[in-house]
XYZ file of C-alpha atoms in Angstrom:
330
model
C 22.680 84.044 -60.737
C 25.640 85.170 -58.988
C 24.428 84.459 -55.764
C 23.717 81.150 -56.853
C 27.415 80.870 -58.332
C 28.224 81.673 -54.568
C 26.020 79.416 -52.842
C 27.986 76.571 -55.162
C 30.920 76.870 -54.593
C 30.028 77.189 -50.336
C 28.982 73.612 -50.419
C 31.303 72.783 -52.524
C 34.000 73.811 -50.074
C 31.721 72.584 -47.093
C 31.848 69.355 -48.544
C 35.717 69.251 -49.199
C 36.114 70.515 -45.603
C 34.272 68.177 -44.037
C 35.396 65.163 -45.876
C 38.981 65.913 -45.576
C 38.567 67.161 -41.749
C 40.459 64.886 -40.213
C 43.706 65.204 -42.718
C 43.663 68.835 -41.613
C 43.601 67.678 -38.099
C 46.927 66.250 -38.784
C 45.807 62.431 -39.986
C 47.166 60.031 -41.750
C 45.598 59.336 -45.296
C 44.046 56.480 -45.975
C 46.286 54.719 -48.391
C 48.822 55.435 -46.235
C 47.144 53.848 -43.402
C 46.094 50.470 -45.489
C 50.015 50.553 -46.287
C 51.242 50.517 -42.585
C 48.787 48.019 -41.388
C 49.558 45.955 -44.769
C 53.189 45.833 -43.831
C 52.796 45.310 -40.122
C 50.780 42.454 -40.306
C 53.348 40.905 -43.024
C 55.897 41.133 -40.440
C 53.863 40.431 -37.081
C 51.906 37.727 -38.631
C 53.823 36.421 -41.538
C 51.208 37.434 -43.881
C 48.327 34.815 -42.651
C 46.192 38.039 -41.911
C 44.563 40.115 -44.080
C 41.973 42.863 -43.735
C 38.779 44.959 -44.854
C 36.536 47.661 -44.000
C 38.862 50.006 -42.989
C 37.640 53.121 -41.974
C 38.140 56.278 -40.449
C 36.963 56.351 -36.564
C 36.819 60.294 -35.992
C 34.589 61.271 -33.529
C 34.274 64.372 -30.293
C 34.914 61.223 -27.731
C 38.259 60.312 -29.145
C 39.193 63.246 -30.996
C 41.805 61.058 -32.974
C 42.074 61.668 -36.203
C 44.081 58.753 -36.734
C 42.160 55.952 -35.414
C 40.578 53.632 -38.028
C 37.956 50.216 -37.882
C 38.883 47.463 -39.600
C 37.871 44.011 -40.174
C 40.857 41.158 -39.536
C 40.466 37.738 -40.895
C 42.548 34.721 -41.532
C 43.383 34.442 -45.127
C 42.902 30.462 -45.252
C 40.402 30.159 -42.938
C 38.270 32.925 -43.311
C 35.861 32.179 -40.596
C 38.424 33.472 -38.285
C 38.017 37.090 -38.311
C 37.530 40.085 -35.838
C 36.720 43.706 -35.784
C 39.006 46.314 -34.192
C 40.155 50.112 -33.577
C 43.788 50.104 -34.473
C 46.021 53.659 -34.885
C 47.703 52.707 -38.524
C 50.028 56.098 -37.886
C 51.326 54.782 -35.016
C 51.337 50.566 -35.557
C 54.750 50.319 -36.520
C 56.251 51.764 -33.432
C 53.358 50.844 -31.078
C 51.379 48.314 -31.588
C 49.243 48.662 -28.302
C 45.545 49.077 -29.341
C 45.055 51.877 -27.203
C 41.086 51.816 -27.740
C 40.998 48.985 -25.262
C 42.418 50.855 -22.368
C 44.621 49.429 -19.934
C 44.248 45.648 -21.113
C 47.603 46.241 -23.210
C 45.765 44.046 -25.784
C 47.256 43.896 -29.829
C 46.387 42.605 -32.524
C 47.709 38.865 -31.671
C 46.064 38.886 -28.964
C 42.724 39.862 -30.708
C 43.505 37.373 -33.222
C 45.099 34.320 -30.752
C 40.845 34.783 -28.985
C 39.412 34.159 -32.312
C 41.195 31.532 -33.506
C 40.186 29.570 -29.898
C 36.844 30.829 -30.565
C 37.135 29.087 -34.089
C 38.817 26.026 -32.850
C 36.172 25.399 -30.299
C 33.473 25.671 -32.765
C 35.243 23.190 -34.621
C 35.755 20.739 -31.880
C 31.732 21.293 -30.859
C 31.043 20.201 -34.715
C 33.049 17.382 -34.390
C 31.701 15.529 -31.364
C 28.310 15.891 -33.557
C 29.124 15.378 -36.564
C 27.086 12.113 -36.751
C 23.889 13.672 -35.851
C 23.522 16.943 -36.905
C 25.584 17.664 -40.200
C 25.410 21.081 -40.028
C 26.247 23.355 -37.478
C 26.395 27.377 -38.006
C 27.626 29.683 -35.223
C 25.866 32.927 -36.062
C 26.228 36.124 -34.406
C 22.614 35.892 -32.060
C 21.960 32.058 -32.661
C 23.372 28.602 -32.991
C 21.596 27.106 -36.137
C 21.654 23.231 -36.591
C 19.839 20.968 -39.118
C 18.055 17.989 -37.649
C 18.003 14.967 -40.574
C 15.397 12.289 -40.859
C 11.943 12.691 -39.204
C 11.818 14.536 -36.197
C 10.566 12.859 -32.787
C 10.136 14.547 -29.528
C 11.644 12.188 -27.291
C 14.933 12.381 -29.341
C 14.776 15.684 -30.365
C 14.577 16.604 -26.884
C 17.598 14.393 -25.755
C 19.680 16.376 -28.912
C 18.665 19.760 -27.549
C 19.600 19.102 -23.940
C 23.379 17.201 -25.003
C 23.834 20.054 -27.655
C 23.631 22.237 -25.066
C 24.975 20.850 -22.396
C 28.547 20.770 -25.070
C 28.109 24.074 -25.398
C 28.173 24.830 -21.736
C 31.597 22.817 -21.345
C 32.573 25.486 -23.596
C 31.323 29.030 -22.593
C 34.244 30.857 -21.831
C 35.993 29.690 -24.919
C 33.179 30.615 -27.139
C 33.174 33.813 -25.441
C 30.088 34.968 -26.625
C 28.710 38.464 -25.037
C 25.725 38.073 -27.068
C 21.625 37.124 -26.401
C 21.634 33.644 -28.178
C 18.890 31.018 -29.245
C 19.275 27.637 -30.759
C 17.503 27.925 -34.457
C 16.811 24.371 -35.384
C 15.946 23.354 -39.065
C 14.565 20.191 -40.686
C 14.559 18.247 -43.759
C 10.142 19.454 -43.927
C 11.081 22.911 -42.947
C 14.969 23.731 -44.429
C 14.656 27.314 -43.544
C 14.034 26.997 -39.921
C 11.637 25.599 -37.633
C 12.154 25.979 -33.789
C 13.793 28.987 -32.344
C 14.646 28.809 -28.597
C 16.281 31.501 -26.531
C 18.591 30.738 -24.731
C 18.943 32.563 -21.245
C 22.464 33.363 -19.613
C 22.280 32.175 -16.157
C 25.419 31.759 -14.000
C 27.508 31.985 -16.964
C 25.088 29.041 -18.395
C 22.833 28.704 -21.461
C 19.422 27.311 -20.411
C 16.907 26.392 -22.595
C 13.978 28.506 -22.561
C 9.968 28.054 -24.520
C 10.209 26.540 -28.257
C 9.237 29.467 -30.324
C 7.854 28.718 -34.173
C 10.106 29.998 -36.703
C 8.321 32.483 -38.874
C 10.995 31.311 -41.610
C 8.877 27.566 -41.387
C 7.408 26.696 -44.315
C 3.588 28.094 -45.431
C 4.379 30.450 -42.420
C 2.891 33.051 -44.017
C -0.280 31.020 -44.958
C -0.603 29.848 -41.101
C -0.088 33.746 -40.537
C -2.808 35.109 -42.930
C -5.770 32.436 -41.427
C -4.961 33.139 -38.015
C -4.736 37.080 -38.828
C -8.034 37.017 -40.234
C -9.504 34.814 -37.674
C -8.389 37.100 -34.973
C -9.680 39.974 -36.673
C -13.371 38.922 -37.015
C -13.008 37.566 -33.353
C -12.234 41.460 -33.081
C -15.230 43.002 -35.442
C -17.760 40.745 -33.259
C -16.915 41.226 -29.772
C -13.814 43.327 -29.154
C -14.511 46.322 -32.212
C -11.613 48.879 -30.280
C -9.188 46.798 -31.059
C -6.787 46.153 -33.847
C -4.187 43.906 -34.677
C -0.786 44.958 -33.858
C 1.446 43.499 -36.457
C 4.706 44.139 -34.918
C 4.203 42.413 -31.555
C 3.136 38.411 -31.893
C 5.035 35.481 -30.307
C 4.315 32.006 -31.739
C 4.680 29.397 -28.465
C 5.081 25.896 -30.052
C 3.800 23.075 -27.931
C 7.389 21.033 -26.584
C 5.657 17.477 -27.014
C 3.745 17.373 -30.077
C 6.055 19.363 -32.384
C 2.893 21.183 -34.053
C 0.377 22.677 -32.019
C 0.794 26.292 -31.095
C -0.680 29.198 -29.444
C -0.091 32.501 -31.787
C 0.027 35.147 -28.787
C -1.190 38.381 -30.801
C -1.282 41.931 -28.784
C -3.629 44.547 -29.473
C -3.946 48.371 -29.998
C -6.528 49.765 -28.473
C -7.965 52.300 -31.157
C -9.757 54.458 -28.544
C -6.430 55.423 -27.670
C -5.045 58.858 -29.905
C -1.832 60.185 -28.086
C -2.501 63.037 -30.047
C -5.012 64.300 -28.078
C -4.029 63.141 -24.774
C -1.500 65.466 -22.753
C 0.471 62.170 -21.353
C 1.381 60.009 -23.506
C -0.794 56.787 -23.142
C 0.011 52.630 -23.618
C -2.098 51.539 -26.697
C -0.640 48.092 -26.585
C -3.395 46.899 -23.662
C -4.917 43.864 -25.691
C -3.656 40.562 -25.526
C -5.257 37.283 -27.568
C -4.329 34.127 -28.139
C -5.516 31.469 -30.808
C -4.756 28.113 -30.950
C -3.531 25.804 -33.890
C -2.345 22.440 -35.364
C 0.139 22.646 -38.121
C -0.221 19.062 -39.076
C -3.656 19.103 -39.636
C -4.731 22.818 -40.091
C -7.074 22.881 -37.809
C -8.123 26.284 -35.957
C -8.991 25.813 -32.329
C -11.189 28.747 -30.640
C -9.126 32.572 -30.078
C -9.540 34.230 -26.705
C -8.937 37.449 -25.081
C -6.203 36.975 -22.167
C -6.151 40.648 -20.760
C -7.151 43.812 -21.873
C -4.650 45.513 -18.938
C -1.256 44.475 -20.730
C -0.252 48.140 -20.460
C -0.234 47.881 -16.324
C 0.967 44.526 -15.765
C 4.856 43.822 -16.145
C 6.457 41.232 -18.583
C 7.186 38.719 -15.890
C 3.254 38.956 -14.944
C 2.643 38.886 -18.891
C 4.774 35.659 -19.389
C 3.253 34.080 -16.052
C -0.385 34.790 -17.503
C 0.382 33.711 -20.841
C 1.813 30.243 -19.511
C -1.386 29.557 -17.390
C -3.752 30.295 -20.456
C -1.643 28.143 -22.977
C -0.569 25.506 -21.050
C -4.322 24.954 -20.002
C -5.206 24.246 -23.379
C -2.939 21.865 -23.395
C 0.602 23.189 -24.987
C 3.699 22.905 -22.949
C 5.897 25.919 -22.625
């Protein structure tokens, strides 16, 4: 009993150790740290900023026991917000964010990039405002609704203007992250078309229309071509299983509704267990073919059986040859 008694009270003084490490390391307390950055952003900023999240950044890189996260925003405008390492012991006399390193950068000038970030955004929704009345700048994708029925021609002509405006704009966006344009429709509200966007020369270009699996009866589209893949499998391919967490969804660029569903494979012959190097079962790839407008299920073939030995630009040149033969433009 007593040793238990003993054991207690160890964690119990583990536990306060550990979560008051940093104060012993000479930090400043939390409250106390919400109350500088409270009253230097009253008199730096006139109190337009506020702030959340704040946090304790202690770690063996910076070994700073007063160096904090926190989330900035705009108190009117909420939209414009930012995260940032700020030293709350030290604000008041130095304001230099000294996590940034020899950019000299503060707080204003953290905040002065969002708020051109925000303004941007806001000018970009403008000059559309007619045609696409909404516009959401997420953190991997721009998401727009297109209203009314949707036509290729026109649809096409909105992609390539959309992001053409965007490209004006790239170094005020000053996004560092990999984006797509998400497009939704009045038939599919949740999403539709999802198209990466690639970064070239400090340019977004428009890569393959990808099917939304947010679309509606996705997941009834999903479960027929699932199951039609799989007895493809039982009859002539019986090593193979579905692998559920590698599928891309190509959606034909003129019709709007055909698609190949580009499914990869485990081979089941495959058990790592056994082997003494550590072997690729990801070598099947299959692709089936279908029309969303009318439900029909074209014929599902196997691509390559060698997808562990080729590389991704070989897999993405094979899988353009095989869909774009059966007719769906990439």
């Amino acid at each position: 009993m007593k040793t238990l008694i003993v054991i207690g009270v160890l964690i119990l003084l583990f536990v306060i150790f550990v979560s008051n490490f940093s104060r012993f390391m000479g930090g400043i307390s939390t409250n106390k740290a919400a109350e500088n950055l409270e009253h230097y952003l009253e008199k730096e900023h006139n109190d337009e900023l506020g702030f959340r999240e704040l946090n304790r950044f202690f770690n063996a890189a910076t070994m700073n026991p007063n160096m904090f996260t926190v989330v900035i925003f705009h108190k009117e405008i909420p939209e414009i917000e930012f995260y940032c390492h700020v030293n709350p012991k030290e604000l008041l006399e130095n304001d230099i964010l000294s996590y940034y390193g020899t950019e000299n950068l503060k707080i204003g000038d953290l905040y002065e990039r969002e708020r051109k970030r925000y303004e941007t955004r806001q000018k970009v929704k403008a000059d559309f405002i007619n045609e696409i009345p909404e516009i959401n700048f997420e953190n991997d994708r721009f998401e727009i609704f297109v209203p009314g029925e949707m036509k290729t021609t026109a649809l096409h002509d909105l992609i390539d203007r959309f992001v053409a405006r965007l490209n004006n704009s790239y170094e005020e966006l000053d996004i560092p992250y990999t984006m797509s344009l998400f497009i939704k429709t009045e038939a599919h509200p949740e999403g539709y078309i999802d198209i990466p966007l690639e970064s070239i020369e400090n340019q977004w270009q428009p890569q393959m229309f990808m099917l939304s699996p947010k679309m509606s009866d996705f997941d009834t589209i999903e479960n027929n071509i699932k199951e039609r893949v799989q007895s493809d499998l039982d009859k002539l391919y019986p090593n193979y299983e579905i692998d559920d967490n590698y599928h891309k969804i190509i959606l034909d660029k003129n019709s709007l509704s055909k698609i190949a569903w580009v499914q990869y494979l485990n081979d089941k012959t495959v058990n790592n267990d056994k082997n003494d190097k550590w072997q690729n079962p990801l070598t099947g790839l299959y692709v089936t073919y279908y029309d969303i407008d009318t439900g029909h299920l074209y014929f599902g073939e196997m691509i390559s059986q060698e997808n562990d030995k080729i590389s991704f630009e070989e897999t993405q040149a094979l899988i353009k040859l095989k869909v774009e033969a059966e007719g769906i433009q990439m």
